mmCIF file of C-alpha atoms in Angstrom:
data_model
loop_
_atom_site.group_PDB
_atom_site.id
_atom_site.type_symbol
_atom_site.label_atom_id
_atom_site.label_comp_id
_atom_site.label_asym_id
_atom_site.label_seq_id
_atom_site.Cartn_x
_atom_site.Cartn_y
_atom_site.Cartn_z
ATOM 1 C CA MET A 1 -0.092 0.240 0.080
ATOM 2 C CA PRO A 2 3.729 2.721 0.682
ATOM 3 C CA VAL A 3 4.344 1.738 -2.495
ATOM 4 C CA TYR A 4 0.860 2.560 -4.606
ATOM 5 C CA ILE A 5 1.092 5.843 -2.490
ATOM 6 C CA GLY A 6 4.098 6.461 -3.684
ATOM 7 C CA LYS A 7 3.236 6.190 -7.510
ATOM 8 C CA ARG A 8 0.232 8.010 -7.335
ATOM 9 C CA LEU A 9 1.501 11.400 -5.282
ATOM 10 C CA LEU A 10 4.454 10.895 -7.197
ATOM 11 C CA VAL A 11 1.271 11.269 -11.088
ATOM 12 C CA ALA A 12 -0.084 14.292 -9.031
ATOM 13 C CA ILE A 13 3.135 16.313 -8.856
ATOM 14 C CA PRO A 14 3.356 16.660 -12.893
ATOM 15 C CA THR A 15 -0.552 17.067 -12.363
ATOM 16 C CA LEU A 16 0.196 20.556 -9.815
ATOM 17 C CA LEU A 17 2.313 21.712 -12.449
ATOM 18 C CA ILE A 18 0.902 21.807 -15.072
ATOM 19 C CA ILE A 19 -2.537 23.423 -13.117
ATOM 20 C CA SER A 20 -0.074 25.732 -10.988
ATOM 21 C CA ILE A 21 0.903 26.641 -14.722
ATOM 22 C CA PHE A 22 -2.955 27.312 -16.291
ATOM 23 C CA VAL A 23 -3.808 29.615 -12.782
ATOM 24 C CA PHE A 24 -0.580 31.818 -13.256
ATOM 25 C CA SER A 25 -1.079 31.874 -17.626
ATOM 26 C CA LEU A 26 -5.296 32.441 -17.631
ATOM 27 C CA GLN A 27 -5.174 35.068 -14.641
ATOM 28 C CA LYS A 28 -3.326 37.034 -17.156
ATOM 29 C CA LEU A 29 -6.155 36.773 -18.922
ATOM 30 C CA LEU A 30 -8.760 38.885 -17.043
ATOM 31 C CA PRO A 31 -9.790 42.176 -18.043
ATOM 32 C CA GLY A 32 -8.335 45.820 -16.260
ATOM 33 C CA ASP A 33 -5.444 46.135 -14.290
ATOM 34 C CA PRO A 34 -5.227 45.909 -10.153
ATOM 35 C CA ILE A 35 -2.416 48.667 -10.631
ATOM 36 C CA LEU A 36 -4.708 50.763 -11.528
ATOM 37 C CA ALA A 37 -7.050 50.430 -8.903
ATOM 38 C CA MET A 38 -4.752 50.942 -6.160
ATOM 39 C CA ALA A 39 -2.325 53.893 -7.408
ATOM 40 C CA GLY A 40 -5.880 55.373 -6.395
ATOM 41 C CA GLU A 41 -8.007 57.989 -7.911
ATOM 42 C CA GLU A 42 -4.890 60.090 -9.711
ATOM 43 C CA ARG A 43 -3.133 57.329 -10.962
ATOM 44 C CA ASP A 44 0.532 59.216 -10.097
ATOM 45 C CA PRO A 45 3.121 57.948 -12.533
ATOM 46 C CA ALA A 46 5.613 57.329 -9.787
ATOM 47 C CA VAL A 47 3.280 55.567 -7.782
ATOM 48 C CA ILE A 48 2.205 53.023 -10.390
ATOM 49 C CA GLU A 49 6.041 51.854 -11.364
ATOM 50 C CA PHE A 50 6.487 52.062 -7.842
ATOM 51 C CA LEU A 51 3.927 49.562 -7.395
ATOM 52 C CA ARG A 52 4.499 46.919 -10.915
ATOM 53 C CA ASP A 53 8.169 47.211 -9.384
ATOM 54 C CA LYS A 54 6.985 45.794 -6.162
ATOM 55 C CA TYR A 55 4.707 43.159 -7.181
ATOM 56 C CA ARG A 56 7.299 42.605 -9.617
ATOM 57 C CA LEU A 57 4.991 43.143 -12.226
ATOM 58 C CA ASN A 58 7.855 44.719 -14.812
ATOM 59 C CA ASP A 59 9.737 40.796 -15.296
ATOM 60 C CA PRO A 60 9.004 38.673 -18.085
ATOM 61 C CA VAL A 61 5.773 36.541 -17.089
ATOM 62 C CA VAL A 62 8.426 33.358 -16.985
ATOM 63 C CA VAL A 63 10.091 34.923 -14.836
ATOM 64 C CA GLN A 64 7.374 36.139 -12.914
ATOM 65 C CA TYR A 65 5.653 32.674 -12.687
ATOM 66 C CA PHE A 66 9.012 31.295 -11.653
ATOM 67 C CA TYR A 67 9.505 33.578 -8.747
ATOM 68 C CA TRP A 68 5.472 32.982 -7.985
ATOM 69 C CA LEU A 69 6.025 29.359 -7.640
ATOM 70 C CA GLY A 70 9.013 29.811 -5.595
ATOM 71 C CA GLY A 71 7.129 31.440 -2.962
ATOM 72 C CA VAL A 72 4.461 28.628 -3.302
ATOM 73 C CA LEU A 73 6.245 26.275 -3.084
ATOM 74 C CA VAL A 74 7.681 27.549 0.536
ATOM 75 C CA GLY A 75 4.583 28.341 1.406
ATOM 76 C CA ASP A 76 4.456 32.028 -0.309
ATOM 77 C CA PHE A 77 1.108 32.611 -1.939
ATOM 78 C CA GLY A 78 1.867 35.732 -2.016
ATOM 79 C CA ILE A 79 0.218 39.186 -0.824
ATOM 80 C CA SER A 80 -2.949 40.312 -1.708
ATOM 81 C CA LEU A 81 -3.622 43.575 -4.098
ATOM 82 C CA ARG A 82 -6.711 43.976 -2.338
ATOM 83 C CA THR A 83 -5.922 43.781 1.428
ATOM 84 C CA ASN A 84 -2.430 43.549 1.928
ATOM 85 C CA GLN A 85 -2.420 40.333 3.217
ATOM 86 C CA PRO A 86 -0.702 37.367 2.991
ATOM 87 C CA VAL A 87 -3.332 34.857 0.465
ATOM 88 C CA LEU A 88 -2.307 31.956 2.898
ATOM 89 C CA GLU A 89 -3.414 33.396 5.973
ATOM 90 C CA LEU A 90 -6.099 34.479 3.783
ATOM 91 C CA ILE A 91 -6.647 31.102 2.831
ATOM 92 C CA LEU A 92 -6.249 29.185 6.434
ATOM 93 C CA GLN A 93 -8.986 31.634 7.663
ATOM 94 C CA LYS A 94 -11.881 30.801 4.996
ATOM 95 C CA LEU A 95 -10.813 26.855 4.755
ATOM 96 C CA PRO A 96 -12.074 25.746 8.334
ATOM 97 C CA VAL A 97 -15.154 27.457 6.796
ATOM 98 C CA THR A 98 -15.405 26.229 3.206
ATOM 99 C CA ILE A 99 -14.336 22.339 5.248
ATOM 100 C CA GLN A 100 -17.137 21.870 7.437
ATOM 101 C CA LEU A 101 -19.204 23.043 5.616
ATOM 102 C CA ALA A 102 -18.639 20.575 2.577
ATOM 103 C CA VAL A 103 -18.512 17.989 5.646
ATOM 104 C CA MET A 104 -22.178 18.983 6.688
ATOM 105 C CA ALA A 105 -23.629 18.430 2.984
ATOM 106 C CA MET A 106 -21.862 15.670 2.048
ATOM 107 C CA VAL A 107 -23.547 13.756 6.016
ATOM 108 C CA PHE A 108 -26.825 15.307 3.985
ATOM 109 C CA ALA A 109 -25.795 13.976 1.132
ATOM 110 C CA MET A 110 -25.000 10.482 2.177
ATOM 111 C CA LEU A 111 -27.522 9.970 4.784
ATOM 112 C CA ILE A 112 -30.375 11.249 2.053
ATOM 113 C CA GLY A 113 -29.228 9.928 -0.975
ATOM 114 C CA ILE A 114 -27.068 6.094 0.219
ATOM 115 C CA PRO A 115 -30.449 4.667 1.806
ATOM 116 C CA ILE A 116 -33.059 5.952 -0.993
ATOM 117 C CA GLY A 117 -30.662 4.452 -3.665
ATOM 118 C CA ILE A 118 -30.519 1.420 -2.067
ATOM 119 C CA LEU A 119 -34.224 0.925 -1.148
ATOM 120 C CA ALA A 120 -34.889 1.872 -5.609
ATOM 121 C CA ALA A 121 -32.911 -1.016 -6.086
ATOM 122 C CA VAL A 122 -34.397 -3.651 -3.707
ATOM 123 C CA LYS A 123 -37.387 -2.201 -4.631
ATOM 124 C CA LYS A 124 -36.217 -2.436 -9.439
ATOM 125 C CA ASN A 125 -39.477 -1.088 -11.235
ATOM 126 C CA THR A 126 -41.857 -0.595 -8.391
ATOM 127 C CA PHE A 127 -44.062 2.753 -6.850
ATOM 128 C CA ILE A 128 -41.336 3.113 -4.650
ATOM 129 C CA ASP A 129 -38.765 3.231 -7.191
ATOM 130 C CA TYR A 130 -40.769 5.488 -9.047
ATOM 131 C CA ILE A 131 -40.780 8.557 -6.205
ATOM 132 C CA ALA A 132 -37.095 7.802 -5.299
ATOM 133 C CA ASN A 133 -36.790 8.121 -8.883
ATOM 134 C CA VAL A 134 -39.168 11.733 -9.475
ATOM 135 C CA LEU A 135 -37.248 12.561 -5.324
ATOM 136 C CA ALA A 136 -33.431 12.321 -7.739
ATOM 137 C CA LEU A 137 -34.487 13.856 -10.214
ATOM 138 C CA THR A 138 -36.465 16.993 -8.158
ATOM 139 C CA GLY A 139 -33.346 17.249 -6.059
ATOM 140 C CA LEU A 140 -31.236 17.844 -9.456
ATOM 141 C CA SER A 141 -34.033 20.477 -11.252
ATOM 142 C CA ILE A 142 -34.297 22.684 -7.924
ATOM 143 C CA PRO A 143 -30.917 25.663 -8.008
ATOM 144 C CA ASN A 144 -29.903 25.986 -5.208
ATOM 145 C CA PHE A 145 -30.289 29.751 -4.800
ATOM 146 C CA TRP A 146 -33.704 28.873 -5.185
ATOM 147 C CA LEU A 147 -34.311 26.399 -2.499
ATOM 148 C CA GLY A 148 -31.734 28.527 -0.156
ATOM 149 C CA ILE A 149 -34.552 31.362 -0.265
ATOM 150 C CA MET A 150 -36.907 29.215 0.153
ATOM 151 C CA LEU A 151 -35.873 27.500 3.572
ATOM 152 C CA ILE A 152 -34.815 31.098 4.975
ATOM 153 C CA LEU A 153 -39.041 32.411 4.632
ATOM 154 C CA LEU A 154 -40.058 29.353 6.331
ATOM 155 C CA ILE A 155 -37.863 27.519 8.788
ATOM 156 C CA SER A 156 -35.692 31.974 9.261
ATOM 157 C CA VAL A 157 -38.480 34.472 8.671
ATOM 158 C CA GLN A 158 -41.991 32.347 9.401
ATOM 159 C CA LEU A 159 -40.619 29.295 11.825
ATOM 160 C CA GLY A 160 -37.896 31.325 12.996
ATOM 161 C CA TRP A 161 -35.774 28.163 14.097
ATOM 162 C CA LEU A 162 -32.873 28.557 12.455
ATOM 163 C CA PRO A 163 -30.286 31.671 11.679
ATOM 164 C CA ALA A 164 -30.597 32.666 8.791
ATOM 165 C CA SER A 165 -27.522 33.908 7.718
ATOM 166 C CA GLY A 166 -24.075 34.471 9.518
ATOM 167 C CA PHE A 167 -21.810 32.079 10.247
ATOM 168 C CA GLU A 168 -20.054 31.213 13.547
ATOM 169 C CA SER A 169 -16.497 28.839 13.981
ATOM 170 C CA ILE A 170 -17.750 25.489 15.413
ATOM 171 C CA PHE A 171 -14.492 26.659 17.869
ATOM 172 C CA VAL A 172 -16.031 29.559 19.482
ATOM 173 C CA ASP A 173 -19.863 28.214 20.079
ATOM 174 C CA PRO A 174 -20.382 25.214 18.165
ATOM 175 C CA VAL A 175 -24.312 25.045 18.792
ATOM 176 C CA ARG A 176 -24.605 28.370 17.063
ATOM 177 C CA SER A 177 -22.206 27.264 14.568
ATOM 178 C CA LEU A 178 -24.431 24.309 13.053
ATOM 179 C CA GLN A 179 -27.608 26.090 13.906
ATOM 180 C CA THR A 180 -26.203 29.061 10.756
ATOM 181 C CA MET A 181 -24.686 26.377 8.695
ATOM 182 C CA VAL A 182 -27.300 23.441 8.852
ATOM 183 C CA MET A 183 -30.174 25.210 5.996
ATOM 184 C CA PRO A 184 -26.892 25.969 3.432
ATOM 185 C CA ALA A 185 -25.997 22.075 4.187
ATOM 186 C CA PHE A 186 -28.792 21.122 3.356
ATOM 187 C CA VAL A 187 -29.242 22.966 0.612
ATOM 188 C CA LEU A 188 -25.828 22.052 -1.167
ATOM 189 C CA GLY A 189 -26.188 18.323 0.378
ATOM 190 C CA ASN A 190 -29.766 17.785 -1.138
ATOM 191 C CA ALA A 191 -28.947 18.131 -4.613
ATOM 192 C CA LEU A 192 -25.329 16.027 -4.067
ATOM 193 C CA ALA A 193 -28.160 13.100 -2.507
ATOM 194 C CA ALA A 194 -30.340 13.051 -5.935
ATOM 195 C CA THR A 195 -26.711 12.527 -7.884
ATOM 196 C CA LEU A 196 -25.641 9.421 -4.690
ATOM 197 C CA MET A 197 -29.257 7.991 -5.060
ATOM 198 C CA ARG A 198 -28.653 7.923 -8.993
ATOM 199 C CA HIS A 199 -25.505 5.614 -8.519
ATOM 200 C CA THR A 200 -25.821 3.420 -5.883
ATOM 201 C CA ARG A 201 -29.127 2.522 -7.266
ATOM 202 C CA SER A 202 -27.092 1.597 -10.653
ATOM 203 C CA ALA A 203 -24.650 -0.083 -8.931
ATOM 204 C CA MET A 204 -26.515 -2.013 -6.700
ATOM 205 C CA ILE A 205 -29.061 -3.230 -9.402
ATOM 206 C CA GLY A 206 -25.556 -4.405 -11.525
ATOM 207 C CA VAL A 207 -24.868 -6.216 -8.381
ATOM 208 C CA LEU A 208 -28.280 -7.751 -6.608
ATOM 209 C CA SER A 209 -27.969 -9.336 -10.099
ATOM 210 C CA ALA A 210 -24.787 -10.882 -10.473
ATOM 211 C CA ASP A 211 -24.224 -15.086 -9.828
ATOM 212 C CA TYR A 212 -22.847 -14.742 -6.389
ATOM 213 C CA ILE A 213 -25.727 -12.967 -5.352
ATOM 214 C CA ARG A 214 -28.355 -15.299 -6.516
ATOM 215 C CA THR A 215 -26.036 -17.932 -4.827
ATOM 216 C CA ALA A 216 -25.583 -16.054 -1.328
ATOM 217 C CA ARG A 217 -30.131 -16.039 -1.519
ATOM 218 C CA ALA A 218 -29.940 -19.842 -1.989
ATOM 219 C CA LYS A 219 -27.761 -20.361 0.828
ATOM 220 C CA GLY A 220 -31.387 -18.451 2.783
ATOM 221 C CA LEU A 221 -29.535 -16.071 4.293
ATOM 222 C CA SER A 222 -31.883 -13.113 4.626
ATOM 223 C CA PRO A 223 -33.252 -10.746 2.540
ATOM 224 C CA ARG A 224 -30.828 -7.727 4.864
ATOM 225 C CA GLU A 225 -27.906 -9.859 5.023
ATOM 226 C CA VAL A 226 -27.904 -10.221 1.392
ATOM 227 C CA VAL A 227 -28.269 -6.827 0.636
ATOM 228 C CA LEU A 228 -26.075 -5.036 3.331
ATOM 229 C CA SER A 229 -23.684 -8.026 4.008
ATOM 230 C CA HIS A 230 -22.976 -9.031 0.602
ATOM 231 C CA SER A 231 -24.528 -6.709 -2.139
ATOM 232 C CA PHE A 232 -23.720 -2.899 -0.588
ATOM 233 C CA ARG A 233 -20.332 -3.151 -0.383
ATOM 234 C CA ASN A 234 -19.700 -4.196 -3.854
ATOM 235 C CA ALA A 235 -21.980 -1.671 -5.041
ATOM 236 C CA LEU A 236 -19.906 0.627 -3.005
ATOM 237 C CA LEU A 237 -16.520 1.278 -5.040
ATOM 238 C CA PRO A 238 -17.986 3.336 -7.622
ATOM 239 C CA VAL A 239 -19.943 5.375 -4.398
ATOM 240 C CA VAL A 240 -17.154 6.272 -2.961
ATOM 241 C CA THR A 241 -15.332 7.861 -6.362
ATOM 242 C CA LEU A 242 -18.187 9.606 -7.394
ATOM 243 C CA SER A 243 -18.166 11.056 -3.190
ATOM 244 C CA ALA A 244 -14.744 11.830 -3.216
ATOM 245 C CA LEU A 245 -14.993 14.255 -6.725
ATOM 246 C CA LEU A 246 -18.344 15.358 -5.200
ATOM 247 C CA PHE A 247 -15.852 16.467 -1.899
ATOM 248 C CA GLY A 248 -13.755 17.847 -4.226
ATOM 249 C CA GLU A 249 -16.052 19.795 -5.456
ATOM 250 C CA LEU A 250 -17.660 21.589 -2.741
ATOM 251 C CA LEU A 251 -14.279 22.248 -1.366
ATOM 252 C CA ALA A 252 -13.990 24.803 -4.705
ATOM 253 C CA GLY A 253 -16.705 26.702 -2.915
ATOM 254 C CA ALA A 254 -20.077 26.900 -3.215
ATOM 255 C CA VAL A 255 -20.750 29.944 -4.626
ATOM 256 C CA LEU A 256 -24.625 31.210 -4.922
ATOM 257 C CA THR A 257 -24.986 29.663 -1.606
ATOM 258 C CA GLU A 258 -22.277 31.234 0.418
ATOM 259 C CA GLN A 259 -23.499 33.914 -1.141
ATOM 260 C CA ILE A 260 -27.313 33.543 -0.007
ATOM 261 C CA PHE A 261 -26.378 32.312 3.872
ATOM 262 C CA THR A 262 -23.614 34.619 3.947
ATOM 263 C CA ILE A 263 -20.652 32.300 4.325
ATOM 264 C CA PRO A 264 -16.853 33.677 4.522
ATOM 265 C CA GLY A 265 -15.588 30.343 2.545
ATOM 266 C CA PHE A 266 -14.076 30.104 -0.836
ATOM 267 C CA GLY A 267 -16.532 31.127 -3.008
ATOM 268 C CA LYS A 268 -16.984 34.071 -1.343
ATOM 269 C CA LEU A 269 -13.711 34.382 -1.964
ATOM 270 C CA ILE A 270 -12.558 33.616 -5.701
ATOM 271 C CA VAL A 271 -15.445 36.102 -6.144
ATOM 272 C CA ASP A 272 -14.517 38.752 -4.001
ATOM 273 C CA ALA A 273 -10.875 38.634 -5.609
ATOM 274 C CA VAL A 274 -12.124 38.336 -9.433
ATOM 275 C CA PHE A 275 -14.119 40.811 -9.275
ATOM 276 C CA ASN A 276 -11.289 43.291 -7.647
ATOM 277 C CA ARG A 277 -8.552 41.740 -9.843
ATOM 278 C CA ASP A 278 -6.896 40.314 -7.373
ATOM 279 C CA TYR A 279 -4.158 37.911 -8.841
ATOM 280 C CA ALA A 280 -2.943 36.678 -6.447
ATOM 281 C CA VAL A 281 -5.853 35.301 -4.502
ATOM 282 C CA VAL A 282 -7.655 33.927 -7.169
ATOM 283 C CA GLN A 283 -4.348 32.059 -7.835
ATOM 284 C CA GLY A 284 -3.688 30.990 -4.402
ATOM 285 C CA VAL A 285 -7.154 29.772 -4.416
ATOM 286 C CA VAL A 286 -7.142 27.521 -7.803
ATOM 287 C CA LEU A 287 -4.579 26.158 -6.432
ATOM 288 C CA CYS A 288 -5.538 24.835 -3.349
ATOM 289 C CA THR A 289 -8.258 23.724 -4.502
ATOM 290 C CA ALA A 290 -6.392 21.838 -7.188
ATOM 291 C CA VAL A 291 -4.462 20.200 -4.627
ATOM 292 C CA GLY A 292 -8.325 19.577 -3.234
ATOM 293 C CA PHE A 293 -9.164 17.526 -5.406
ATOM 294 C CA ILE A 294 -6.372 15.128 -5.987
ATOM 295 C CA LEU A 295 -6.055 14.433 -2.717
ATOM 296 C CA MET A 296 -10.150 13.191 -3.135
ATOM 297 C CA ASN A 297 -9.268 11.285 -5.568
ATOM 298 C CA LEU A 298 -5.932 10.101 -3.886
ATOM 299 C CA ILE A 299 -8.126 8.728 -0.548
ATOM 300 C CA ALA A 300 -11.311 7.393 -3.338
ATOM 301 C CA ASP A 301 -8.245 5.043 -4.701
ATOM 302 C CA VAL A 302 -7.577 4.340 -1.593
ATOM 303 C CA LEU A 303 -10.582 3.081 0.015
ATOM 304 C CA TYR A 304 -11.408 2.013 -3.865
ATOM 305 C CA VAL A 305 -8.270 -0.991 -3.163
ATOM 306 C CA LEU A 306 -8.850 -1.417 0.412
ATOM 307 C CA LEU A 307 -13.035 -2.323 0.063
ATOM 308 C CA ASN A 308 -11.621 -4.449 -3.025
ATOM 309 C CA PRO A 309 -9.996 -7.680 -2.198
ATOM 310 C CA ARG A 310 -8.824 -8.353 -5.638
ATOM 311 C CA LEU A 311 -7.140 -5.086 -6.512
ATOM 312 C CA ARG A 312 -4.692 -6.231 -3.198
ATOM 313 C CA ALA A 313 -3.815 -8.550 -4.376
ATOM 314 C CA THR A 314 -1.788 -7.006 -6.979
ATOM 315 C CA LEU A 315 -0.082 -4.537 -5.022
#
């Protein structure tokens, strides 16, 4: 297993290098000049030239890239042109918020999507299966921003059960933190649950028709044991991979949901950075998001091997 993980990490290195080139290159295509905005209304040529030298914008693009990459390798993502804060400091402030939201959203998605997917597969072509597919299609069709607004109107405004917006760190006030995160996490988890339900159902239908499942039933095993102990474990492989990818997507930041519920996560950070032409922040957030995707893929690969004895035998 350590050798397998090492090989996967070696593959990740050139992937990250290519991503860093794209991230650095594409941000140069953004319209506008952040230096002009920083220079103020007077736009003194001396001030503009000073700022360009300070942020090394007069250097060739290739030199700028390697200077930035060298800083990233030692944890220096640069300085925000807007707030004059280190980009790494901004990322570390927002990352716990996004991780908490992503974890809670995945919990909702799994608790809703996987059991309904299993039930739909077991009750294939019945009324229960039909209702499950309707629910999944509904979850995929409802826009997150609309569902978020409706939940705020019903649960916060009409019933007064939960706060409509805001955020509190789980380390400061755990109860308040969970209260502020429940609705946005449910909004995100609802759409993911629909995707998980469809994939779980498809995987379970394929496994339930296998010969070894018929053999297990012929041996007199209970339906519960056949479904949960034999079928679900094998159907879990594609679901694990999908869950890891969906979690990586959540780490990128749910822009609309964070805006609606006023959550200071990655989504809000990168939107503000794009509007303010804050290139260093855009680069840092996108690169961290890419690292999150690669890490989640690595975790999915490891879990895939742990859950599949045939793959373990080939290592």
